[in-house]
Amino acid sequence: AQTVTQSQPEMSVQEAETVTLSCTYDTSESDYYLFWYKQPPSRQMILVIRQEAYKQQNATENRFSVNFQKAAKSFSLKISDSQLGDAAMYFCAYRSRSSGDKLTFGTGTRLAVRP
Amino acid sequence: DAGITQSPRHKVTETGTPVTLRCHQTENHRYMYWYRQDPGHGLRLIHYSYGVKDTDKGEVSDGYSVSRSKTEDFLLTLESATSSQTSVYFCAISDFGLSYEQYFGPGTRLTVT
């Protein structure tokens, strides 16, 4: 079974600085997607960014980018120019066809942003 | 925002009582999912559906059942609620395909006393 590990339960960053959240996963598949979801205090789950395993180029969405290291099975999220609104729980997730298109989530990293 | 709602949003119930949570979508997506969220565990899949009357178990399905009689509705039933089922429950929907994101409902906070 696929597993997703987020080894940082909590992180803190100064406003306007950059922070990187770590995620590793275990799979024998070659065709899969990786996702980062954000959950603010409102509890709503919001997709931040996604990465296809076949694409070598790292995905970017405005201030959010990933460092996808397929051989190392690592998928970290970098948030640049951190804002107070970035404070949230961040979940890394994995999805593959062999898993029936289901998402497997990590346990989450709580990010605090200091003003 | 994706058209997905959950009802009720909050519920307190007693141990041993049956509870049904409803997920309703207006997006006509094929896949629907029920997750529970607990501290230290992230989101864990309970059951999912890949079409009307087609459902399958997730990793934490014991004590839960589901039904999907219409594309737009996916019901989660706790046959006899236990305190270990106190959690926040999320419904999600998705179209078919790996790249499609799952859209999540607002969640239901269930407390079993």
Short mmCIF file of N, CA and C in Angstrom, two decimals, chain A:
data_model
loop_
_atom_site.label_atom_id
_atom_site.label_comp_id
_atom_site.label_asym_id
_atom_site.label_seq_id
_atom_site.Cartn_x
_atom_site.Cartn_y
_atom_site.Cartn_z
N ALA A 1 0.84 -1.20 0.00
CA ALA A 1 0.00 0.00 0.00
C ALA A 1 0.87 1.24 0.00
N GLN A 2 0.35 2.26 -0.67
CA GLN A 2 1.10 3.49 -0.72
C GLN A 2 1.01 4.22 0.61
N THR A 3 2.11 4.84 0.99
CA THR A 3 2.12 5.65 2.21
C THR A 3 2.68 7.03 1.89
N VAL A 4 2.19 8.01 2.62
CA VAL A 4 2.64 9.38 2.48
C VAL A 4 3.07 9.87 3.86
N THR A 5 4.28 10.41 3.95
CA THR A 5 4.84 10.82 5.23
C THR A 5 5.16 12.30 5.24
N GLN A 6 4.63 12.99 6.21
CA GLN A 6 4.99 14.38 6.46
C GLN A 6 5.63 14.41 7.84
N SER A 7 6.91 14.63 7.86
CA SER A 7 7.68 14.47 9.11
C SER A 7 7.69 15.72 9.99
N GLN A 8 7.11 16.81 9.50
CA GLN A 8 7.11 18.07 10.26
C GLN A 8 5.68 18.35 10.74
N PRO A 9 5.36 18.04 11.98
CA PRO A 9 4.00 18.30 12.46
C PRO A 9 3.69 19.80 12.48
N GLU A 10 4.71 20.61 12.77
CA GLU A 10 4.51 22.06 12.86
C GLU A 10 5.71 22.79 12.26
N MET A 11 5.40 23.90 11.61
CA MET A 11 6.44 24.78 11.07
C MET A 11 6.02 26.21 11.34
N SER A 12 7.02 27.08 11.34
CA SER A 12 6.76 28.50 11.56
C SER A 12 7.62 29.31 10.60
N VAL A 13 7.06 30.40 10.10
CA VAL A 13 7.79 31.24 9.16
C VAL A 13 7.46 32.70 9.44
N GLN A 14 8.42 33.57 9.22
CA GLN A 14 8.20 35.00 9.34
C GLN A 14 7.51 35.49 8.08
N GLU A 15 6.58 36.40 8.27
CA GLU A 15 5.89 37.00 7.12
C GLU A 15 6.94 37.51 6.13
N ALA A 16 6.65 37.27 4.82
CA ALA A 16 7.50 37.68 3.69
C ALA A 16 8.70 36.74 3.46
N GLU A 17 8.93 35.81 4.38
CA GLU A 17 10.02 34.87 4.19
C GLU A 17 9.54 33.63 3.43
N THR A 18 10.47 32.71 3.18
CA THR A 18 10.18 31.49 2.44
C THR A 18 10.25 30.29 3.36
N VAL A 19 9.35 29.36 3.16
CA VAL A 19 9.33 28.14 3.97
C VAL A 19 9.11 26.94 3.06
N THR A 20 9.69 25.82 3.45
CA THR A 20 9.54 24.58 2.69
C THR A 20 8.97 23.48 3.57
N LEU A 21 7.90 22.87 3.10
CA LEU A 21 7.25 21.78 3.81
C LEU A 21 7.63 20.46 3.12
N SER A 22 7.97 19.47 3.90
CA SER A 22 8.48 18.21 3.35
C SER A 22 7.38 17.15 3.22
N CYS A 23 7.56 16.31 2.23
CA CYS A 23 6.65 15.18 2.02
C CYS A 23 7.43 14.08 1.31
N THR A 24 7.34 12.88 1.81
CA THR A 24 7.90 11.72 1.11
C THR A 24 6.80 10.69 0.95
N TYR A 25 6.95 9.84 -0.03
CA TYR A 25 5.92 8.85 -0.30
C TYR A 25 6.58 7.55 -0.73
N ASP A 26 5.83 6.51 -0.61
CA ASP A 26 6.35 5.19 -0.97
C ASP A 26 5.41 4.57 -1.99
N THR A 27 5.95 4.22 -3.15
CA THR A 27 5.14 3.60 -4.18
C THR A 27 6.04 2.82 -5.13
N SER A 28 5.44 1.85 -5.79
CA SER A 28 6.13 1.12 -6.85
C SER A 28 5.54 1.48 -8.21
N GLU A 29 4.58 2.42 -8.20
CA GLU A 29 3.92 2.83 -9.43
C GLU A 29 4.79 3.82 -10.20
N SER A 30 4.48 3.95 -11.49
CA SER A 30 5.15 4.95 -12.30
C SER A 30 4.20 6.05 -12.74
N ASP A 31 2.90 5.77 -12.70
CA ASP A 31 1.89 6.72 -13.15
C ASP A 31 1.07 7.17 -11.95
N TYR A 32 1.33 8.38 -11.50
CA TYR A 32 0.61 8.87 -10.33
C TYR A 32 0.67 10.39 -10.30
N TYR A 33 -0.15 10.95 -9.44
CA TYR A 33 -0.16 12.39 -9.21
C TYR A 33 0.09 12.65 -7.72
N LEU A 34 0.68 13.79 -7.47
CA LEU A 34 0.88 14.25 -6.11
C LEU A 34 0.21 15.61 -5.95
N PHE A 35 -0.32 15.85 -4.77
CA PHE A 35 -1.07 17.07 -4.51
C PHE A 35 -0.65 17.66 -3.16
N TRP A 36 -0.78 18.97 -3.08
CA TRP A 36 -0.74 19.66 -1.79
C TRP A 36 -2.09 20.34 -1.60
N TYR A 37 -2.70 20.05 -0.44
CA TYR A 37 -3.94 20.70 -0.07
C TYR A 37 -3.69 21.58 1.16
N LYS A 38 -4.41 22.67 1.21
CA LYS A 38 -4.35 23.60 2.34
C LYS A 38 -5.68 23.55 3.08
N GLN A 39 -5.60 23.52 4.41
CA GLN A 39 -6.80 23.58 5.22
C GLN A 39 -6.68 24.71 6.24
N PRO A 40 -7.27 25.86 5.94
CA PRO A 40 -7.24 26.99 6.90
C PRO A 40 -8.17 26.72 8.07
N PRO A 41 -8.20 27.61 9.04
CA PRO A 41 -9.08 27.40 10.21
C PRO A 41 -10.55 27.22 9.84
N SER A 42 -10.95 27.66 8.69
CA SER A 42 -12.34 27.46 8.25
C SER A 42 -12.65 25.99 7.99
N ARG A 43 -11.61 25.16 7.91
CA ARG A 43 -11.74 23.71 7.72
C ARG A 43 -11.91 23.31 6.25
N GLN A 44 -12.10 24.28 5.38
CA GLN A 44 -12.28 23.95 3.97
C GLN A 44 -10.97 23.45 3.38
N MET A 45 -11.02 22.36 2.62
CA MET A 45 -9.84 21.80 1.96
C MET A 45 -9.69 22.48 0.60
N ILE A 46 -8.52 23.03 0.34
CA ILE A 46 -8.28 23.79 -0.88
C ILE A 46 -7.06 23.23 -1.58
N LEU A 47 -7.19 22.92 -2.86
CA LEU A 47 -6.04 22.44 -3.61
C LEU A 47 -5.06 23.58 -3.85
N VAL A 48 -3.80 23.34 -3.52
CA VAL A 48 -2.76 24.35 -3.72
C VAL A 48 -2.03 24.11 -5.03
N ILE A 49 -1.62 22.86 -5.26
CA ILE A 49 -0.79 22.57 -6.41
C ILE A 49 -0.80 21.07 -6.66
N ARG A 50 -0.58 20.67 -7.92
CA ARG A 50 -0.53 19.25 -8.25
C ARG A 50 0.67 19.00 -9.17
N GLN A 51 1.16 17.78 -9.14
CA GLN A 51 2.34 17.40 -9.94
C GLN A 51 2.10 16.01 -10.54
N GLU A 52 2.30 15.91 -11.85
CA GLU A 52 2.21 14.61 -12.51
C GLU A 52 3.58 13.94 -12.45
N ALA A 53 3.61 12.67 -12.14
CA ALA A 53 4.87 11.97 -11.97
C ALA A 53 5.70 11.93 -13.24
N TYR A 54 5.05 11.95 -14.41
CA TYR A 54 5.77 11.87 -15.67
C TYR A 54 6.43 13.19 -16.06
N LYS A 55 6.03 14.25 -15.43
CA LYS A 55 6.59 15.56 -15.79
C LYS A 55 7.80 15.86 -14.91
N GLN A 56 8.92 16.13 -15.55
CA GLN A 56 10.13 16.44 -14.80
C GLN A 56 10.09 17.87 -14.28
N GLN A 57 9.41 18.74 -14.98
CA GLN A 57 9.37 20.14 -14.57
C GLN A 57 8.53 20.28 -13.31
N ASN A 58 9.06 21.01 -12.35
CA ASN A 58 8.33 21.22 -11.10
C ASN A 58 7.16 22.18 -11.32
N ALA A 59 6.03 21.83 -10.71
CA ALA A 59 4.84 22.67 -10.83
C ALA A 59 4.99 23.95 -10.01
N THR A 60 4.41 25.03 -10.52
CA THR A 60 4.38 26.29 -9.78
C THR A 60 2.99 26.91 -9.92
N GLU A 61 2.56 27.56 -8.85
CA GLU A 61 1.31 28.31 -8.84
C GLU A 61 1.54 29.57 -8.02
N ASN A 62 1.87 30.64 -8.72
CA ASN A 62 2.12 31.92 -8.05
C ASN A 62 3.25 31.77 -7.03
N ARG A 63 2.95 31.97 -5.74
CA ARG A 63 3.99 31.91 -4.71
C ARG A 63 4.31 30.48 -4.26
N PHE A 64 3.58 29.52 -4.79
CA PHE A 64 3.74 28.13 -4.38
C PHE A 64 4.46 27.34 -5.48
N SER A 65 5.44 26.58 -5.09
CA SER A 65 6.14 25.72 -6.03
C SER A 65 6.52 24.43 -5.31
N VAL A 66 6.82 23.44 -6.13
CA VAL A 66 7.20 22.15 -5.54
C VAL A 66 8.60 21.80 -6.01
N ASN A 67 9.24 20.96 -5.20
CA ASN A 67 10.50 20.33 -5.58
C ASN A 67 10.22 18.83 -5.63
N PHE A 68 10.04 18.33 -6.84
CA PHE A 68 9.65 16.94 -7.05
C PHE A 68 10.89 16.14 -7.40
N GLN A 69 11.26 15.23 -6.53
CA GLN A 69 12.41 14.36 -6.73
C GLN A 69 11.89 12.93 -6.83
N LYS A 70 11.65 12.49 -8.07
CA LYS A 70 10.97 11.20 -8.27
C LYS A 70 11.78 10.04 -7.73
N ALA A 71 13.08 10.03 -8.00
CA ALA A 71 13.90 8.90 -7.55
C ALA A 71 13.94 8.82 -6.04
N ALA A 72 13.96 9.96 -5.41
CA ALA A 72 13.99 10.00 -3.95
C ALA A 72 12.60 9.91 -3.34
N LYS A 73 11.57 9.94 -4.19
CA LYS A 73 10.17 9.92 -3.73
C LYS A 73 9.92 11.03 -2.72
N SER A 74 10.29 12.21 -3.15
CA SER A 74 10.15 13.39 -2.31
C SER A 74 9.36 14.45 -3.06
N PHE A 75 8.52 15.17 -2.33
CA PHE A 75 7.61 16.14 -2.96
C PHE A 75 7.41 17.28 -1.97
N SER A 76 8.31 18.22 -1.94
CA SER A 76 8.24 19.30 -0.97
C SER A 76 7.54 20.52 -1.56
N LEU A 77 6.93 21.29 -0.70
CA LEU A 77 6.20 22.51 -1.08
C LEU A 77 6.95 23.72 -0.57
N LYS A 78 7.24 24.65 -1.48
CA LYS A 78 7.90 25.89 -1.11
C LYS A 78 6.90 27.03 -1.23
N ILE A 79 6.78 27.79 -0.14
CA ILE A 79 5.92 28.96 -0.14
C ILE A 79 6.83 30.18 -0.04
N SER A 80 6.79 31.01 -1.05
CA SER A 80 7.61 32.22 -1.08
C SER A 80 6.79 33.42 -0.62
N ASP A 81 7.50 34.42 -0.08
CA ASP A 81 6.82 35.64 0.35
C ASP A 81 5.59 35.31 1.20
N SER A 82 5.82 34.57 2.26
CA SER A 82 4.72 34.07 3.09
C SER A 82 3.82 35.21 3.58
N GLN A 83 2.53 34.92 3.58
CA GLN A 83 1.52 35.88 4.02
C GLN A 83 0.75 35.31 5.20
N LEU A 84 0.13 36.20 5.96
CA LEU A 84 -0.62 35.75 7.13
C LEU A 84 -1.70 34.74 6.74
N GLY A 85 -2.26 34.92 5.54
CA GLY A 85 -3.31 34.02 5.08
C GLY A 85 -2.81 32.63 4.70
N ASP A 86 -1.50 32.44 4.71
CA ASP A 86 -0.95 31.11 4.42
C ASP A 86 -0.98 30.21 5.66
N ALA A 87 -1.26 30.78 6.81
CA ALA A 87 -1.33 29.98 8.04
C ALA A 87 -2.45 28.96 7.91
N ALA A 88 -2.10 27.68 8.02
CA ALA A 88 -3.07 26.61 7.79
C ALA A 88 -2.40 25.27 8.04
N MET A 89 -3.21 24.21 7.97
CA MET A 89 -2.68 22.86 7.87
C MET A 89 -2.45 22.57 6.39
N TYR A 90 -1.32 21.93 6.10
CA TYR A 90 -1.02 21.55 4.73
C TYR A 90 -0.88 20.04 4.65
N PHE A 91 -1.60 19.46 3.70
CA PHE A 91 -1.59 18.02 3.53
C PHE A 91 -1.01 17.66 2.16
N CYS A 92 -0.11 16.72 2.17
CA CYS A 92 0.41 16.13 0.96
C CYS A 92 -0.44 14.90 0.64
N ALA A 93 -0.70 14.65 -0.64
CA ALA A 93 -1.56 13.52 -1.00
C ALA A 93 -1.07 12.88 -2.29
N TYR A 94 -1.35 11.59 -2.40
CA TYR A 94 -0.91 10.77 -3.54
C TYR A 94 -2.12 10.10 -4.16
N ARG A 95 -2.08 9.96 -5.49
CA ARG A 95 -3.20 9.33 -6.18
C ARG A 95 -2.67 8.54 -7.38
N SER A 96 -3.08 7.29 -7.52
CA SER A 96 -2.64 6.50 -8.67
C SER A 96 -3.80 5.65 -9.16
N ARG A 97 -3.66 5.18 -10.37
CA ARG A 97 -4.73 4.37 -10.96
C ARG A 97 -4.87 3.05 -10.23
N SER A 98 -3.76 2.49 -9.80
CA SER A 98 -3.85 1.20 -9.12
C SER A 98 -4.52 1.32 -7.77
N SER A 99 -4.56 2.52 -7.21
CA SER A 99 -5.23 2.72 -5.93
C SER A 99 -6.69 3.11 -6.13
N GLY A 100 -7.18 2.93 -7.35
CA GLY A 100 -8.58 3.22 -7.63
C GLY A 100 -8.90 4.69 -7.62
N ASP A 101 -7.92 5.51 -7.98
CA ASP A 101 -8.12 6.95 -8.02
C ASP A 101 -8.41 7.54 -6.64
N LYS A 102 -8.07 6.80 -5.60
CA LYS A 102 -8.28 7.32 -4.25
C LYS A 102 -7.06 8.15 -3.84
N LEU A 103 -7.32 9.11 -2.97
CA LEU A 103 -6.23 9.92 -2.42
C LEU A 103 -5.73 9.29 -1.12
N THR A 104 -4.41 9.22 -0.99
CA THR A 104 -3.79 8.84 0.28
C THR A 104 -3.11 10.09 0.83
N PHE A 105 -3.48 10.45 2.05
CA PHE A 105 -3.00 11.70 2.65
C PHE A 105 -1.88 11.44 3.65
N GLY A 106 -0.99 12.43 3.78
CA GLY A 106 -0.08 12.45 4.90
C GLY A 106 -0.81 13.00 6.13
N THR A 107 -0.09 13.06 7.24
CA THR A 107 -0.73 13.47 8.49
C THR A 107 -0.79 14.97 8.67
N GLY A 108 -0.17 15.72 7.77
CA GLY A 108 -0.31 17.16 7.79
C GLY A 108 0.82 17.90 8.50
N THR A 109 1.03 19.14 8.07
CA THR A 109 1.97 20.07 8.73
C THR A 109 1.22 21.35 9.03
N ARG A 110 1.24 21.75 10.27
CA ARG A 110 0.59 23.00 10.65
C ARG A 110 1.59 24.15 10.50
N LEU A 111 1.25 25.11 9.64
CA LEU A 111 2.13 26.24 9.38
C LEU A 111 1.62 27.48 10.09
N ALA A 112 2.48 28.06 10.88
CA ALA A 112 2.19 29.35 11.52
C ALA A 112 2.99 30.43 10.83
N VAL A 113 2.39 31.59 10.65
CA VAL A 113 3.06 32.72 10.01
C VAL A 113 3.16 33.86 11.04
N ARG A 114 4.36 34.25 11.35
CA ARG A 114 4.59 35.29 12.35
C ARG A 114 4.62 36.67 11.69
N PRO A 115 3.85 37.61 12.23
CA PRO A 115 3.81 38.96 11.61
C PRO A 115 5.09 39.73 11.90
#
